[in-house]
């Protein structure tokens, strides 16, 4: 008697369950198909890069020691004239063949431009004309090193001096150890060393 009274509710619940199942099944089928299409669309072959005539091409010359110590002494130069026209329509592989990594080149493709970076050994011409004072490995004598004090001993030993650091006032000793003696004039450096020797 109880089932007969609520028979219509029981049928209604069964129909709702069936419709829910059917709706979820259809929804999952459609979204799974969309995902397959998205996957197919994302697997697009890489766009072939080439140097278009309207692209700007920059040359950048940088030096290992300067780069390693964060010295921003490089500049980008815009390639122009016949040298630039020679690059028109070259493919990525042709550019890499012309500017190989083994010869110190790095090719940077940007949205509307190309940067050809060449890394050379040592210090840049600007920093080659600088010197700074360091203490030798034994902590006894003052030595002259190439480059600014930021590069430390990586710039290379330029000359040894016979000046003992312990014979200098404590303030000057500290300044030398902190890398505060750097020079862009050789004459100024010689004058300072002469004053240390007195």
Coordinates of C-alpha atoms in Angstrom, one line a residue:
X1 CA 0.0 0.0 0.0
X2 CA 2.9 2.3 0.8
X3 CA 4.5 1.7 -2.6
X4 CA 1.2 2.2 -4.4
X5 CA 0.7 5.5 -2.7
X6 CA 4.2 6.9 -3.7
X7 CA 4.6 5.0 -6.9
X8 CA 4.6 8.3 -8.9
X9 CA 7.4 9.6 -6.7
X10 CA 9.5 6.5 -7.2
X11 CA 9.1 6.7 -11.0
X12 CA 10.0 10.4 -10.9
X13 CA 13.2 9.6 -8.9
X14 CA 14.2 6.9 -11.5
X15 CA 13.7 9.3 -14.4
X16 CA 15.7 12.1 -12.7
X17 CA 18.6 9.6 -12.0
X18 CA 18.5 8.4 -15.7
X19 CA 18.4 12.0 -17.0
X20 CA 21.3 13.0 -14.7
X21 CA 23.4 10.1 -15.9
X22 CA 22.6 10.8 -19.5
X23 CA 23.5 14.5 -19.1
X24 CA 26.8 13.8 -17.4
X25 CA 27.7 11.2 -20.1
X26 CA 26.9 13.6 -23.0
X27 CA 28.8 16.5 -21.3
X28 CA 31.9 14.3 -20.7
X29 CA 31.9 13.1 -24.3
X30 CA 31.7 16.6 -25.7
X31 CA 34.5 18.0 -23.4
X32 CA 36.8 15.0 -24.1
X33 CA 36.4 15.7 -27.8
X34 CA 37.3 19.4 -27.2
X35 CA 40.4 18.4 -25.3
X36 CA 41.5 16.1 -28.1
X37 CA 41.1 18.9 -30.6
X38 CA 43.1 21.3 -28.3
X39 CA 45.9 18.8 -28.1
X40 CA 45.9 18.4 -31.8
X41 CA 46.0 22.2 -32.3
X42 CA 48.9 22.7 -29.8
X43 CA 51.1 20.2 -31.6
X44 CA 51.9 22.7 -34.4
X45 CA 55.3 22.5 -35.9
X46 CA 57.7 25.2 -34.8
X47 CA 57.7 28.3 -37.0
X48 CA 60.8 28.5 -39.2
X49 CA 62.9 31.5 -38.3
X50 CA 64.4 33.6 -41.0
X51 CA 65.9 37.1 -41.2
X52 CA 63.3 39.3 -42.9
X53 CA 64.4 42.4 -44.7
X54 CA 62.6 44.7 -42.3
X55 CA 64.2 43.2 -39.2
X56 CA 66.9 45.1 -37.3
X57 CA 70.1 43.2 -36.8
X58 CA 72.4 44.2 -33.9
X59 CA 76.0 43.2 -33.3
X60 CA 77.1 42.9 -29.7
X61 CA 80.7 42.4 -28.7
X62 CA 81.3 41.4 -25.1
X63 CA 84.2 40.1 -23.1
X64 CA 84.3 37.0 -20.8
X65 CA 85.8 38.6 -17.7
X66 CA 83.6 41.7 -17.9
X67 CA 80.5 39.6 -18.4
X68 CA 81.4 37.2 -15.6
X69 CA 81.7 40.1 -13.2
X70 CA 78.6 41.9 -14.3
X71 CA 80.3 44.9 -16.0
X72 CA 77.9 46.3 -18.6
X73 CA 80.5 47.5 -21.0
X74 CA 79.0 46.2 -24.2
X75 CA 76.9 48.1 -26.7
X76 CA 74.6 47.0 -29.5
X77 CA 75.6 48.3 -32.9
X78 CA 73.0 48.3 -35.7
X79 CA 74.2 46.4 -38.7
X80 CA 73.7 48.4 -41.9
X81 CA 74.5 48.6 -45.5
X82 CA 75.7 45.6 -47.6
X83 CA 76.7 43.6 -44.5
X84 CA 73.0 43.8 -43.4
X85 CA 71.6 43.0 -46.8
X86 CA 73.7 39.9 -47.0
X87 CA 71.6 38.4 -44.2
X88 CA 68.2 39.0 -45.8
X89 CA 66.1 35.8 -45.9
X90 CA 68.7 33.6 -44.3
X91 CA 67.1 30.7 -42.4
X92 CA 68.0 29.9 -38.8
X93 CA 70.3 27.1 -39.8
X94 CA 72.1 29.4 -42.3
X95 CA 72.6 32.1 -39.6
X96 CA 73.9 29.5 -37.1
X97 CA 76.3 28.2 -39.8
X98 CA 77.6 31.8 -40.4
X99 CA 77.8 32.6 -36.7
X100 CA 78.8 29.3 -35.0
X101 CA 78.8 28.9 -31.3
X102 CA 82.3 27.3 -31.5
X103 CA 83.7 30.7 -32.7
X104 CA 82.1 32.5 -29.7
X105 CA 78.8 33.6 -31.3
X106 CA 75.4 33.5 -29.8
X107 CA 72.3 34.2 -31.9
X108 CA 69.4 35.8 -30.0
X109 CA 66.1 35.9 -31.9
X110 CA 63.7 38.6 -30.7
X111 CA 60.2 39.5 -31.9
X112 CA 61.3 42.1 -34.5
X113 CA 65.0 41.9 -34.3
X114 CA 68.1 39.7 -34.1
X115 CA 71.1 40.1 -31.9
X116 CA 74.4 38.5 -32.9
X117 CA 76.5 38.3 -29.7
X118 CA 80.3 37.6 -29.9
X119 CA 82.1 36.8 -26.7
X120 CA 85.8 37.3 -26.6
X121 CA 88.3 36.4 -24.0
X122 CA 89.8 38.7 -21.4
X123 CA 88.8 42.3 -20.6
X124 CA 87.1 44.8 -23.0
X125 CA 89.3 47.6 -24.5
X126 CA 88.0 50.1 -21.9
X127 CA 88.8 47.9 -18.9
X128 CA 92.2 46.9 -20.3
X129 CA 93.2 50.5 -19.7
X130 CA 92.5 50.3 -16.0
X131 CA 94.6 48.9 -13.1
X132 CA 94.0 48.2 -9.4
X133 CA 96.1 47.1 -6.4
X134 CA 95.9 43.7 -4.8
X135 CA 97.8 41.9 -2.1
X136 CA 99.8 38.8 -3.2
X137 CA 98.8 35.3 -2.2
X138 CA 101.2 35.3 0.7
X139 CA 99.5 38.5 2.0
X140 CA 102.9 40.3 2.0
X141 CA 103.5 42.4 -1.1
X142 CA 101.4 44.7 -3.2
X143 CA 100.7 43.7 -6.8
X144 CA 99.3 45.6 -9.8
X145 CA 96.4 43.8 -11.6
X146 CA 94.7 44.7 -14.9
X147 CA 91.2 45.9 -14.9
X148 CA 88.9 47.5 -12.3
X149 CA 89.0 46.1 -8.8
X150 CA 85.6 44.5 -9.4
X151 CA 87.3 41.8 -11.5
X152 CA 89.9 41.0 -8.7
X153 CA 92.8 38.9 -9.9
X154 CA 90.9 37.5 -12.9
X155 CA 92.1 40.5 -14.9
X156 CA 95.6 39.1 -14.7
X157 CA 98.8 40.1 -12.9
X158 CA 100.3 43.2 -14.6
X159 CA 103.3 43.8 -12.4
X160 CA 104.7 42.8 -8.9
X161 CA 106.0 45.5 -6.6
X162 CA 108.5 45.2 -3.8
X163 CA 106.3 47.2 -1.5
X164 CA 105.3 45.3 1.7
X165 CA 101.8 46.0 2.8
X166 CA 102.6 45.8 6.5
X167 CA 104.8 48.8 6.2
X168 CA 101.9 51.0 5.1
X169 CA 99.5 52.7 7.5
X170 CA 96.5 50.5 8.6
X171 CA 94.0 52.8 6.7
X172 CA 95.9 52.3 3.4
X173 CA 96.2 48.6 4.0
X174 CA 92.5 48.3 4.5
X175 CA 91.7 50.3 1.3
X176 CA 94.0 48.1 -0.8
X177 CA 92.4 44.9 0.6
X178 CA 88.9 46.4 -0.1
X179 CA 89.9 47.2 -3.7
X180 CA 89.6 50.9 -3.3
X181 CA 92.8 51.7 -5.2
X182 CA 91.9 51.6 -9.0
X183 CA 93.4 53.8 -11.7
X184 CA 92.7 54.9 -15.2
X185 CA 96.0 56.8 -15.4
X186 CA 99.3 54.9 -15.2
X187 CA 101.1 58.0 -14.1
X188 CA 98.7 58.4 -11.1
X189 CA 99.3 54.7 -10.2
X190 CA 103.1 55.2 -10.3
X191 CA 102.8 58.4 -8.2
X192 CA 100.8 56.5 -5.5
X193 CA 103.3 53.6 -5.4
X194 CA 106.1 56.1 -5.1
X195 CA 104.4 57.7 -2.1
X196 CA 104.0 54.2 -0.5
X197 CA 107.8 53.6 -0.9
X198 CA 108.8 56.8 0.9

